[in-house]
Amino acid sequence: MRHAAAILAVALCVSCGSAGGSPSSLPTPIPGALVITRASDHVTVHARVGDTIQVGLGGDYDWHLDPPDGVVLVQGVQRYLLVRGTQAIWTAAAPGTSTVTATGSVICASGQACILLALLFTTTVVVAP
């Protein structure tokens, strides 16, 4: 009985999406932008004031991104369209340290059984003058 339940859990997980970001799910980088991807999880990245920060965690999960702190990282004027796999485009506005946090959940078709899974993402951005 346990073996059948384990197979069912794996089948549900496989049918809902993959845990890794396939190349097709990665965003197209904006020229000159610092791109934060899932590979940046638990990493410190460095930027300079005025840099464009593209948060592109892919399209394999439904990502909910916390807003920028509004001091070091700001939303700014949206000059770019958000392409598939990009969750936000921010500007490094002031020297300091800020944290980018997001939660990703599995994307499932309506009416389909789906495993409840949440991916937690965090990275630190240090902005220099």
Protein backbone atom coordinates (compact mmCIF):
# COMPACT_ATOMS: atom_id res chain seq x y z
CA MET A 1 0.00 0.00 0.00
CA ARG A 2 2.82 2.43 0.86
CA HIS A 3 4.51 1.64 -2.45
CA ALA A 4 1.35 2.57 -4.38
CA ALA A 5 1.04 5.86 -2.45
CA ALA A 6 4.67 6.75 -3.21
CA ILE A 7 4.16 6.08 -6.93
CA LEU A 8 1.01 8.23 -6.92
CA ALA A 9 2.85 11.11 -5.20
CA VAL A 10 5.66 10.97 -7.77
CA ALA A 11 3.17 10.83 -10.65
CA LEU A 12 1.31 13.87 -9.32
CA CYS A 13 4.54 15.78 -8.90
CA VAL A 14 5.76 14.90 -12.41
CA SER A 15 2.46 15.92 -13.97
CA CYS A 16 2.49 19.34 -12.32
CA GLY A 17 5.92 20.62 -13.30
CA SER A 18 9.61 20.14 -12.88
CA ALA A 19 11.75 21.27 -9.99
CA GLY A 20 14.51 22.64 -12.21
CA GLY A 21 14.38 25.58 -14.57
CA SER A 22 14.58 24.36 -18.12
CA PRO A 23 16.34 26.64 -20.60
CA SER A 24 13.02 27.49 -22.24
CA SER A 25 11.64 28.76 -18.91
CA LEU A 26 14.52 31.17 -18.28
CA PRO A 27 13.91 34.83 -19.08
CA THR A 28 15.54 36.74 -21.92
CA PRO A 29 18.07 39.06 -20.27
CA ILE A 30 17.65 42.79 -20.73
CA PRO A 31 20.88 44.21 -22.21
CA GLY A 32 23.06 45.59 -19.42
CA ALA A 33 20.82 44.35 -16.59
CA LEU A 34 21.94 42.36 -13.57
CA VAL A 35 19.79 39.23 -13.85
CA ILE A 36 18.78 37.42 -10.67
CA THR A 37 17.78 33.82 -11.43
CA ARG A 38 17.06 30.73 -9.35
CA ALA A 39 20.81 30.07 -9.44
CA SER A 40 21.14 33.22 -7.29
CA ASP A 41 19.23 31.60 -4.39
CA HIS A 42 21.04 32.21 -1.08
CA VAL A 43 23.78 34.16 -2.89
CA THR A 44 24.93 37.77 -2.56
CA VAL A 45 24.98 39.71 -5.82
CA HIS A 46 26.58 43.12 -6.36
CA ALA A 47 25.24 46.10 -8.27
CA ARG A 48 25.94 49.82 -8.61
CA VAL A 49 23.53 52.73 -8.16
CA GLY A 50 21.58 53.15 -11.38
CA ASP A 51 21.83 49.50 -12.44
CA THR A 52 18.75 47.72 -13.75
CA ILE A 53 17.92 44.57 -11.75
CA GLN A 54 15.93 41.90 -13.60
CA VAL A 55 14.36 39.27 -11.36
CA GLY A 56 13.82 36.28 -13.64
CA LEU A 57 13.02 33.13 -11.70
CA GLY A 58 11.57 31.31 -14.70
CA GLY A 59 8.11 30.19 -15.66
CA ASP A 60 8.04 26.69 -14.19
CA TYR A 61 6.41 27.93 -10.97
CA ASP A 62 3.90 30.63 -10.07
CA TRP A 63 6.22 33.11 -8.33
CA HIS A 64 5.00 35.67 -5.80
CA LEU A 65 7.73 38.28 -5.35
CA ASP A 66 7.86 40.56 -2.32
CA PRO A 67 8.02 44.23 -3.34
CA PRO A 68 11.38 46.03 -3.29
CA ASP A 69 12.38 47.88 -0.11
CA GLY A 70 11.79 51.24 -1.82
CA VAL A 71 15.14 52.69 -0.80
CA VAL A 72 18.00 50.53 -2.09
CA LEU A 73 15.87 48.78 -4.73
CA VAL A 74 12.89 50.58 -6.26
CA GLN A 75 10.20 49.73 -8.79
CA GLY A 76 10.88 52.82 -10.89
CA VAL A 77 9.39 53.55 -14.28
CA GLN A 78 8.64 50.36 -16.21
CA ARG A 79 10.51 50.79 -19.50
CA TYR A 80 10.48 47.11 -20.44
CA LEU A 81 7.76 44.52 -20.94
CA LEU A 82 7.92 41.62 -18.51
CA VAL A 83 8.71 38.64 -20.71
CA ARG A 84 7.79 35.11 -19.66
CA GLY A 85 9.97 34.04 -16.77
CA THR A 86 10.63 37.58 -15.54
CA GLN A 87 8.86 38.59 -12.34
CA ALA A 88 10.16 42.16 -11.92
CA ILE A 89 12.48 44.84 -13.21
CA TRP A 90 13.82 47.15 -10.52
CA THR A 91 16.45 49.86 -10.23
CA ALA A 92 19.33 50.03 -7.77
CA ALA A 93 18.54 53.50 -6.38
CA ALA A 94 20.85 53.96 -3.39
CA PRO A 95 23.90 52.37 -1.79
CA GLY A 96 23.09 49.67 0.75
CA THR A 97 21.89 46.12 1.13
CA SER A 98 18.48 44.73 0.22
CA THR A 99 16.94 41.26 0.15
CA VAL A 100 14.94 39.83 -2.74
CA THR A 101 12.44 37.21 -1.56
CA ALA A 102 9.89 35.16 -3.46
CA THR A 103 7.72 32.09 -3.07
CA GLY A 104 7.03 29.77 -5.97
CA SER A 105 4.12 27.35 -6.12
CA VAL A 106 3.43 24.53 -8.56
CA ILE A 107 1.35 25.45 -11.59
CA CYS A 108 -1.50 22.99 -12.10
CA ALA A 109 -4.27 22.79 -14.64
CA SER A 110 -7.74 23.60 -13.33
CA GLY A 111 -9.44 20.56 -11.86
CA GLN A 112 -6.22 18.51 -11.83
CA ALA A 113 -4.90 16.87 -8.67
CA CYS A 114 -1.68 18.58 -7.69
CA ILE A 115 0.96 18.30 -5.02
CA LEU A 116 1.20 21.26 -2.65
CA LEU A 117 4.75 22.52 -2.89
CA ALA A 118 6.32 25.90 -2.20
CA LEU A 119 9.81 26.98 -3.17
CA LEU A 120 11.33 29.74 -1.08
CA PHE A 121 13.81 32.04 -2.78
CA THR A 122 16.04 34.67 -1.22
CA THR A 123 19.09 36.57 -2.38
CA THR A 124 20.96 39.57 -1.05
CA VAL A 125 21.74 42.55 -3.28
CA VAL A 126 24.57 44.84 -2.23
CA VAL A 127 24.51 48.17 -4.07
CA ALA A 128 27.67 50.27 -4.24
CA PRO A 129 27.76 53.99 -5.13
